[in-house]
mmCIF file with all atom_site columns, C-alpha atoms in Angstrom:
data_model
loop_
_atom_site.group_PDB
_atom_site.id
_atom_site.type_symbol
_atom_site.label_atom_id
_atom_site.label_alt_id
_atom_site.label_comp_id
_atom_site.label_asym_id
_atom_site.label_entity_id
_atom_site.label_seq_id
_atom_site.pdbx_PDB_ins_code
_atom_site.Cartn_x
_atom_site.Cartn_y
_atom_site.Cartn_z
_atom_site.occupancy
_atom_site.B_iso_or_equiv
_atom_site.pdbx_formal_charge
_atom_site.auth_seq_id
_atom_site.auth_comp_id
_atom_site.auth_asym_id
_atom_site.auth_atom_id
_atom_site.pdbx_PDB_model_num
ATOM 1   C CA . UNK A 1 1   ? -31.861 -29.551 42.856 1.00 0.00 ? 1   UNK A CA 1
ATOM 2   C CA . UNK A 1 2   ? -30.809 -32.939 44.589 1.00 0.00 ? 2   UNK A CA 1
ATOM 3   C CA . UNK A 1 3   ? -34.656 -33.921 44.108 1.00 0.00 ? 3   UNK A CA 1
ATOM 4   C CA . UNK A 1 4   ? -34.800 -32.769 40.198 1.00 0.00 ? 4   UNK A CA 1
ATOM 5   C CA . UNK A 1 5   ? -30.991 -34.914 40.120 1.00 0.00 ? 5   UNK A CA 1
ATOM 6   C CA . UNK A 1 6   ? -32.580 -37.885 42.052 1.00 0.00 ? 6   UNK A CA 1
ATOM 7   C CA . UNK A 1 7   ? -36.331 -37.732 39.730 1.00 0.00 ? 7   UNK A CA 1
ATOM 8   C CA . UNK A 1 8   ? -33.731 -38.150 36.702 1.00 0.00 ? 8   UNK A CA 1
ATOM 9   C CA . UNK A 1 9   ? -32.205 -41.336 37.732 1.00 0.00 ? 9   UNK A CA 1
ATOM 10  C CA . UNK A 1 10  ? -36.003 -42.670 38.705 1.00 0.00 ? 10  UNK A CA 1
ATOM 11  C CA . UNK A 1 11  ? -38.167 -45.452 37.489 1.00 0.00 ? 11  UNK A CA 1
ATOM 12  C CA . UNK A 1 12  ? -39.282 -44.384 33.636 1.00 0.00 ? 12  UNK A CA 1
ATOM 13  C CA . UNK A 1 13  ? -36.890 -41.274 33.278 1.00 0.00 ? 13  UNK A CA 1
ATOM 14  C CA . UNK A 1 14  ? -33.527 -41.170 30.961 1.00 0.00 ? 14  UNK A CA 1
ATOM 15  C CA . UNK A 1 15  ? -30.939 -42.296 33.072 1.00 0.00 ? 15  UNK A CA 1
ATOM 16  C CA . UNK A 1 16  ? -32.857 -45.111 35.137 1.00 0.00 ? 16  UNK A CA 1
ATOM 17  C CA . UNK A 1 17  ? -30.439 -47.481 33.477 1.00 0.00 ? 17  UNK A CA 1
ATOM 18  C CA . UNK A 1 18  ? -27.177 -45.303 34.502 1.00 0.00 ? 18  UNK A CA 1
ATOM 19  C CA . UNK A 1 19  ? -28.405 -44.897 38.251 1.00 0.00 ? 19  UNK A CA 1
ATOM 20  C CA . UNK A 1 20  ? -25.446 -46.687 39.488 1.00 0.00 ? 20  UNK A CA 1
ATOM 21  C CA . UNK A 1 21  ? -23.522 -44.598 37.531 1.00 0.00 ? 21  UNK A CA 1
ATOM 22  C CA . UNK A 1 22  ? -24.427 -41.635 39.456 1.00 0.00 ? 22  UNK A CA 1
ATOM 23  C CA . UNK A 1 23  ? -24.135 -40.434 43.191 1.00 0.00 ? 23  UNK A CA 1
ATOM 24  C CA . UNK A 1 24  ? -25.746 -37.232 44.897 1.00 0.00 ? 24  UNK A CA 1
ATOM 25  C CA . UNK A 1 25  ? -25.365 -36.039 48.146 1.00 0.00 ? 25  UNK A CA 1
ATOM 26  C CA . UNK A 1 26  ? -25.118 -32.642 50.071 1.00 0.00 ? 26  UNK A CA 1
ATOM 27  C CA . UNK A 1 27  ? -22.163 -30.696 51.210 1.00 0.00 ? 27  UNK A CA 1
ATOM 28  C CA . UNK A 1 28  ? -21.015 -27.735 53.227 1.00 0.00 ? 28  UNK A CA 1
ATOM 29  C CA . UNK A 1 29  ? -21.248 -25.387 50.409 1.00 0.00 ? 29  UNK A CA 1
ATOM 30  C CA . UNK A 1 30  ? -23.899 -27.302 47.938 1.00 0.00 ? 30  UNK A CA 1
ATOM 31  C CA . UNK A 1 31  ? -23.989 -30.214 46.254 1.00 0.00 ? 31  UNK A CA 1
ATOM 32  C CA . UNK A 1 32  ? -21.613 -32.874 45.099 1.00 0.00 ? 32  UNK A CA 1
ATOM 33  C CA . UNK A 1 33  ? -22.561 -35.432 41.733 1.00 0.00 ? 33  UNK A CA 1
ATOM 34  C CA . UNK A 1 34  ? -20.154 -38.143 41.431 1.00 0.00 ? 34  UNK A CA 1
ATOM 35  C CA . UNK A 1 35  ? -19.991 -40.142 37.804 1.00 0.00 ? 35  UNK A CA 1
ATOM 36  C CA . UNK A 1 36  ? -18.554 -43.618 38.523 1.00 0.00 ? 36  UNK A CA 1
ATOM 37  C CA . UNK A 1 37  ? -17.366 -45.876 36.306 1.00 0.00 ? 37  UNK A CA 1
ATOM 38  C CA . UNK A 1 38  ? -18.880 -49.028 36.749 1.00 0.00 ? 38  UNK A CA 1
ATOM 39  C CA . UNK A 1 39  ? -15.831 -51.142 34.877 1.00 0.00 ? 39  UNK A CA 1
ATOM 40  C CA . UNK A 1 40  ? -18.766 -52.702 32.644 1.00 0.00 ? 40  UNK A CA 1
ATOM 41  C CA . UNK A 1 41  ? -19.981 -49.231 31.134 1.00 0.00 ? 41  UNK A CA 1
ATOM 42  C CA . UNK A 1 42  ? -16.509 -47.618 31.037 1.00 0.00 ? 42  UNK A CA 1
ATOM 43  C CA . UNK A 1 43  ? -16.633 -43.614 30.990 1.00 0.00 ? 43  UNK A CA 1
ATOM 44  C CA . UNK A 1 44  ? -13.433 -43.439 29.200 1.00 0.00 ? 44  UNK A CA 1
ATOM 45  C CA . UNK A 1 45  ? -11.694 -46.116 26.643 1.00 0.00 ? 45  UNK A CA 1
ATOM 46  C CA . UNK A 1 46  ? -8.512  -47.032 29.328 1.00 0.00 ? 46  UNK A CA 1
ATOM 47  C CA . UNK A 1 47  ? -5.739  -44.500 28.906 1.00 0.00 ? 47  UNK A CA 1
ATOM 48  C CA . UNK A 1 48  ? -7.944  -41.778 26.762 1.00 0.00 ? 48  UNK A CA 1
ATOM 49  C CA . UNK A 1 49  ? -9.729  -38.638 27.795 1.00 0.00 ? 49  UNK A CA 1
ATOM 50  C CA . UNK A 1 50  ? -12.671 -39.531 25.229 1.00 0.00 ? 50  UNK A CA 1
ATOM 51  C CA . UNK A 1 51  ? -16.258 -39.615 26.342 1.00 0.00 ? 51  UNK A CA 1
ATOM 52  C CA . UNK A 1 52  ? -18.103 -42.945 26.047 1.00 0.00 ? 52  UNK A CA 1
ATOM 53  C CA . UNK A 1 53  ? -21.350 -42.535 24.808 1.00 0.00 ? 53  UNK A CA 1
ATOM 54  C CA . UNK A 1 54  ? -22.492 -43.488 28.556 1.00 0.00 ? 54  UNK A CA 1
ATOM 55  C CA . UNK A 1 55  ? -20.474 -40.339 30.244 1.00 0.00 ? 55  UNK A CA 1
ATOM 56  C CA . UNK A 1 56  ? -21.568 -38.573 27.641 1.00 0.00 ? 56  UNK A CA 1
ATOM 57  C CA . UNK A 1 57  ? -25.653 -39.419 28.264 1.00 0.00 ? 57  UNK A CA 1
ATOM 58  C CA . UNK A 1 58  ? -25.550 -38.685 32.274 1.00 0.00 ? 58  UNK A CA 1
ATOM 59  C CA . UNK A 1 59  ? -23.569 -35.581 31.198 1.00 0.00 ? 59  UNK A CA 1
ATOM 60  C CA . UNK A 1 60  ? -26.141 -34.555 29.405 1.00 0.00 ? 60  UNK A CA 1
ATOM 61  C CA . UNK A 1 61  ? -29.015 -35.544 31.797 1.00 0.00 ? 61  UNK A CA 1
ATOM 62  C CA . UNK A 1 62  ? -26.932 -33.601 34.580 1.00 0.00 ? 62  UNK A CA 1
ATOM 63  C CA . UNK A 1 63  ? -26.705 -30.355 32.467 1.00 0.00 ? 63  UNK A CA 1
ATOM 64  C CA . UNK A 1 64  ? -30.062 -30.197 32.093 1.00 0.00 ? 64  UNK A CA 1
ATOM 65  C CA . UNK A 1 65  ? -30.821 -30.050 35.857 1.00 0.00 ? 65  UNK A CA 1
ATOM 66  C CA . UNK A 1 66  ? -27.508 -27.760 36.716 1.00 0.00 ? 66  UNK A CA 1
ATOM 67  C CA . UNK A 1 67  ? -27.883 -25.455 34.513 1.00 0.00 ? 67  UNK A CA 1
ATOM 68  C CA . UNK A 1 68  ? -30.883 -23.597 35.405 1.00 0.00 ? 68  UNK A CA 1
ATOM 69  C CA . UNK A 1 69  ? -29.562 -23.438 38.611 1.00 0.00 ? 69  UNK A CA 1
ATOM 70  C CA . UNK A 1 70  ? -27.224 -20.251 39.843 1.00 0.00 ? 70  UNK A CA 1
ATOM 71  C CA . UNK A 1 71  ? -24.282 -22.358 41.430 1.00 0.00 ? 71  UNK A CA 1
ATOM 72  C CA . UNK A 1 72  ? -20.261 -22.563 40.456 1.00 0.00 ? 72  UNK A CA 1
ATOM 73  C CA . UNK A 1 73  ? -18.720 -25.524 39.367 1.00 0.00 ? 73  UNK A CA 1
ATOM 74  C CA . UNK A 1 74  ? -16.054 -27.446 39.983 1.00 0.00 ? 74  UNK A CA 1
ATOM 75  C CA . UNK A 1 75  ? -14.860 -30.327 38.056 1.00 0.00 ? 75  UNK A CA 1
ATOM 76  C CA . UNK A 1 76  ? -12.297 -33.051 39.446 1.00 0.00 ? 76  UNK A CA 1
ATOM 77  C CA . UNK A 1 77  ? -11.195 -36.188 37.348 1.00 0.00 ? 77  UNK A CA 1
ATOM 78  C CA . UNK A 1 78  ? -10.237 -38.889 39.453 1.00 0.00 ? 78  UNK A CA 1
ATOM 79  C CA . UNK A 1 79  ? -8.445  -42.389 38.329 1.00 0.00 ? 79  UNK A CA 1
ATOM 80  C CA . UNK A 1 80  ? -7.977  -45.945 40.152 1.00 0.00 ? 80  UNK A CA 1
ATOM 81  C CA . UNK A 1 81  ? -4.823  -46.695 41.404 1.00 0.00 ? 81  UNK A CA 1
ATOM 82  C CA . UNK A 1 82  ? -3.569  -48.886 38.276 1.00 0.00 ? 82  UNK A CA 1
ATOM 83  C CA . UNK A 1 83  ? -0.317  -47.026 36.602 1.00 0.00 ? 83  UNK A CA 1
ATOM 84  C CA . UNK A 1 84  ? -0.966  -45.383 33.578 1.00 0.00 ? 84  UNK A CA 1
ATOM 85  C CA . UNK A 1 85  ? 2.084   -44.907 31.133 1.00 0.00 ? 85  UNK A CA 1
ATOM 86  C CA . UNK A 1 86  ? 1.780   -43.072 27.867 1.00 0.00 ? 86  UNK A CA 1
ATOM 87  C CA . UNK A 1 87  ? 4.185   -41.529 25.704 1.00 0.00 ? 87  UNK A CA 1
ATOM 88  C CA . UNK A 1 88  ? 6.271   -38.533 27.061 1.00 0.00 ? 88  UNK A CA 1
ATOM 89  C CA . UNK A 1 89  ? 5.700   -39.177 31.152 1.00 0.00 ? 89  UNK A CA 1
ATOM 90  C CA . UNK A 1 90  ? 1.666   -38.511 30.451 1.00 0.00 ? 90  UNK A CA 1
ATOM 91  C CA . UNK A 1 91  ? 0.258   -40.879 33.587 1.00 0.00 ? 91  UNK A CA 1
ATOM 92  C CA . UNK A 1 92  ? -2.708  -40.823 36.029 1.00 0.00 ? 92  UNK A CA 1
ATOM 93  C CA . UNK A 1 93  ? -2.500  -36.976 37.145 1.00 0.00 ? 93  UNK A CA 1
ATOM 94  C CA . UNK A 1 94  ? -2.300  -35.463 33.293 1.00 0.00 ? 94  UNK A CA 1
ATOM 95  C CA . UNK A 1 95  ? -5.236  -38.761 32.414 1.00 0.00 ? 95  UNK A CA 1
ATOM 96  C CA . UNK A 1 96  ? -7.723  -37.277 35.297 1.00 0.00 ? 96  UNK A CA 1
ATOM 97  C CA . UNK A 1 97  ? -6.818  -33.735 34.558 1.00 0.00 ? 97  UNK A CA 1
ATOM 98  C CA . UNK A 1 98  ? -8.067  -34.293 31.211 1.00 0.00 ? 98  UNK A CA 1
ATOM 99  C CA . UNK A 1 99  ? -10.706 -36.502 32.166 1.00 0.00 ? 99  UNK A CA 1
ATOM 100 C CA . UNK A 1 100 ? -12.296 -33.533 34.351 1.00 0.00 ? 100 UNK A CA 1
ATOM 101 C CA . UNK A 1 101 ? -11.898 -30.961 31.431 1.00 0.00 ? 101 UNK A CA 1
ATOM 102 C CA . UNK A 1 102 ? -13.721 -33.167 28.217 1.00 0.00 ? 102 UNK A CA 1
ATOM 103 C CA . UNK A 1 103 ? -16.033 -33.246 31.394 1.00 0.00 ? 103 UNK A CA 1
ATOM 104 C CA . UNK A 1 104 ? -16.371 -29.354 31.507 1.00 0.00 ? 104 UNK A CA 1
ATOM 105 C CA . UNK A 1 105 ? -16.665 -29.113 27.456 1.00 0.00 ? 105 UNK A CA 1
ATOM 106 C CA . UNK A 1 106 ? -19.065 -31.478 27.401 1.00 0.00 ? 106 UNK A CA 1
ATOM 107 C CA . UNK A 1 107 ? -21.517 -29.969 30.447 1.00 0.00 ? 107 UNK A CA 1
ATOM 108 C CA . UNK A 1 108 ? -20.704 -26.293 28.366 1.00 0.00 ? 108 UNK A CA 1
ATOM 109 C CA . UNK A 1 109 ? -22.109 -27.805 25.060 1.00 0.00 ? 109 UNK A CA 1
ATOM 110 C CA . UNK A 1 110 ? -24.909 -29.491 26.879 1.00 0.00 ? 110 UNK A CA 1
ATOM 111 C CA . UNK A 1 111 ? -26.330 -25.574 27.814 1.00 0.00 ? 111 UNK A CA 1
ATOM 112 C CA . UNK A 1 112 ? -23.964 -24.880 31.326 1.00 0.00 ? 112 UNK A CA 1
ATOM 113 C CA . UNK A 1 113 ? -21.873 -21.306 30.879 1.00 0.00 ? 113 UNK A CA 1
ATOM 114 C CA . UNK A 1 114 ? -18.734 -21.404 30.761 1.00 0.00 ? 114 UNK A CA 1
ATOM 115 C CA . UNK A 1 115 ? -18.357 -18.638 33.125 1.00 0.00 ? 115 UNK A CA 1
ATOM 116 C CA . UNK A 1 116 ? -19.970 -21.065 35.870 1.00 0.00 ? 116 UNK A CA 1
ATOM 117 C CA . UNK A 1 117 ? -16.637 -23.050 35.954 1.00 0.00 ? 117 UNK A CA 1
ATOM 118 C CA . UNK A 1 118 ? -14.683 -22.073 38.591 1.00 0.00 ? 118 UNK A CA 1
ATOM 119 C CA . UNK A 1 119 ? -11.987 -24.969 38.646 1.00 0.00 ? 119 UNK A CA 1
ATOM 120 C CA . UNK A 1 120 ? -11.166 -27.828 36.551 1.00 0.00 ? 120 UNK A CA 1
ATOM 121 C CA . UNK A 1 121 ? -8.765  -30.371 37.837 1.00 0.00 ? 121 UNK A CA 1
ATOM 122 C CA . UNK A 1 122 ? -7.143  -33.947 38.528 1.00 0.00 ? 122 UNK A CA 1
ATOM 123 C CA . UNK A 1 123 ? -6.641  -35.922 41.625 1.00 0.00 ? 123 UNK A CA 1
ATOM 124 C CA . UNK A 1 124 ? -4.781  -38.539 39.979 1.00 0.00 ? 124 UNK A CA 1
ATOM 125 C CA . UNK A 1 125 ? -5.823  -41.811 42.549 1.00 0.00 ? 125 UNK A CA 1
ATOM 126 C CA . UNK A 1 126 ? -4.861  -39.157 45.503 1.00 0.00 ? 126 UNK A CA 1
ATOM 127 C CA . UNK A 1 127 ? -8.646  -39.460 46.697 1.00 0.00 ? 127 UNK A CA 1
ATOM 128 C CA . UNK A 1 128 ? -10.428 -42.755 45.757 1.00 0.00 ? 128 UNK A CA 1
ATOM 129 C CA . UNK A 1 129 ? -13.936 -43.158 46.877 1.00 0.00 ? 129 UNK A CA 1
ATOM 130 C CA . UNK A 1 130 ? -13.194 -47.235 47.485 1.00 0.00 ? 130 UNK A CA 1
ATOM 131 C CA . UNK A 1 131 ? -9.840  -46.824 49.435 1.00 0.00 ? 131 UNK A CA 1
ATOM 132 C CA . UNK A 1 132 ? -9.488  -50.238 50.496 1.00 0.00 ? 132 UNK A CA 1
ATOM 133 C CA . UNK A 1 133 ? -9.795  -50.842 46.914 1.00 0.00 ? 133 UNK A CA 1
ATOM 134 C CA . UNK A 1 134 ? -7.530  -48.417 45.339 1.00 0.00 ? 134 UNK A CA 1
ATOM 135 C CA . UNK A 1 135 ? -7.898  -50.293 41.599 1.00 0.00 ? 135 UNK A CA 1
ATOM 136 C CA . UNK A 1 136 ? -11.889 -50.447 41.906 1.00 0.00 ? 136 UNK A CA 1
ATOM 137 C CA . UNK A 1 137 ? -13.867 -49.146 38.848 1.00 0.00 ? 137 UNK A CA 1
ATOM 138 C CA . UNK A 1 138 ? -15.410 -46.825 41.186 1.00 0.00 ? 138 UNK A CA 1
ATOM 139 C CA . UNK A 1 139 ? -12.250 -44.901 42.046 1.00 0.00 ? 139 UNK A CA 1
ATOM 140 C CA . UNK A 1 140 ? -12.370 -43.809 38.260 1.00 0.00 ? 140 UNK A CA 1
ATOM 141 C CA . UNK A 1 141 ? -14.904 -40.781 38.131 1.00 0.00 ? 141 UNK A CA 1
ATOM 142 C CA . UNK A 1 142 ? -15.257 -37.470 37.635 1.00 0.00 ? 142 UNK A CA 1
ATOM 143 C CA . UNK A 1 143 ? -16.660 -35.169 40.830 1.00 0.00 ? 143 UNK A CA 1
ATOM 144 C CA . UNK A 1 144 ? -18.942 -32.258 39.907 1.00 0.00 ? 144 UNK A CA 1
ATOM 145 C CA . UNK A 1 145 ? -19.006 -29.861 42.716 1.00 0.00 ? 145 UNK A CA 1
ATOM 146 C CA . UNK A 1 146 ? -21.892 -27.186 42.795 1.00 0.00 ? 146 UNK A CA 1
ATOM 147 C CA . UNK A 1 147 ? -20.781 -24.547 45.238 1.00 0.00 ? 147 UNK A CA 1
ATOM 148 C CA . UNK A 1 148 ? -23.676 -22.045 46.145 1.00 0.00 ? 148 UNK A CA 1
ATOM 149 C CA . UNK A 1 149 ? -22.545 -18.516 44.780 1.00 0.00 ? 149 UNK A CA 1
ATOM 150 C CA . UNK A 1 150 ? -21.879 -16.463 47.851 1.00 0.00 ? 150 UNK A CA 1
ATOM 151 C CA . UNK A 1 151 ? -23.884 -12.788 47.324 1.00 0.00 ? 151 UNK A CA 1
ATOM 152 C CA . UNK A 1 152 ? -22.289 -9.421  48.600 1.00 0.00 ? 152 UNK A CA 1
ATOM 153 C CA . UNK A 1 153 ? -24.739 -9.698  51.225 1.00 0.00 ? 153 UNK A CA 1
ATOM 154 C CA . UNK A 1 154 ? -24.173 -12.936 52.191 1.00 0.00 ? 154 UNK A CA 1
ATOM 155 C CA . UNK A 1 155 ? -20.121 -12.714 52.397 1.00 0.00 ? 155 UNK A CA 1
ATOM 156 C CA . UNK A 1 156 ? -20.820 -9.412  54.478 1.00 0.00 ? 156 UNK A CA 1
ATOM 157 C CA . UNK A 1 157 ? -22.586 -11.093 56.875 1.00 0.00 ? 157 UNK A CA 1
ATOM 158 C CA . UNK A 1 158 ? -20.411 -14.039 57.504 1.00 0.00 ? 158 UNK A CA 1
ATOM 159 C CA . UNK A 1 159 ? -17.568 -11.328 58.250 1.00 0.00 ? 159 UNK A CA 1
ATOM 160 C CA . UNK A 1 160 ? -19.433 -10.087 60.971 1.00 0.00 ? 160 UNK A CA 1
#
């Protein structure tokens, strides 16, 4: 799946252009596809939990490669450290938290199930990927965790 993720983002396919916009990379339990925004292709408008047109294109792209494949999903919306005010106390955490789920609509109307979803969720700027540049672009993302499905077999055995 990292391969199929990575031949997406290559020379002549749909998201060539948006490759900086997206970063793959193994984990304990699977794989982990971070969607950055880059400041000069914003994911969101500033302060909304509408999909840009470019979110909404590697979103897409990214359903098409996930959802043939038999892993849960987890969905965190992250933001950069700048304070977000709106009307009635909504800041950064409720921002992200909605950020992650127009995330999980989106993948679900791109072809993922929605019983796939296993969390949805906002870190607020608790975890940015630029920490000695808490306000960075990058910090604002959403984190799409694919967490291999653990069989009755499997969870058996790692009991023993």
């Amino acid at each position: 799946m990292l391969s199929a993720l990575k031949d997406t983002m290559a020379k002549g396919n749909p998201l060539e252009s948006l490759a900086g916009n997206l970063m793959v990379s193994r984990s304990a339990d699977g794989v982990i596809v971070e969607i950055l925004d880059l400041g000069e292709r914003p994911m969101f408008q500033s302060g909304s939990a509408e999909l840009t047109a470019v979110v909404r294109q590697v979103l897409s792209e990214v359903a098409n490669v996930i959802a043939a494949v038999p892993m849960n999903i987890k969905i965190i919306g992250h933001t950069d450290a700048t304070p977000f005010r709106g009307s009635s106390g909504y800041g950064n955490w409720e921002l992200s938290a909605d950020r992650a789920n127009a995330a999980r609509r989106a993948l679900e109307t791109f072809g993922v199930s929605p019983e796939r979803f296993t969390r949805v969720s906002g870190r607020a700027a608790v975890t940015p990927l630029i920490p000695e540049d808490p306000s960075d672009a990058r910090n604002r993302r959403i984190t799409i965790e694919l967490v291999t499905v653990e069989t009755p077999s499997k969870a058996a055995a790692s009991n023993d």
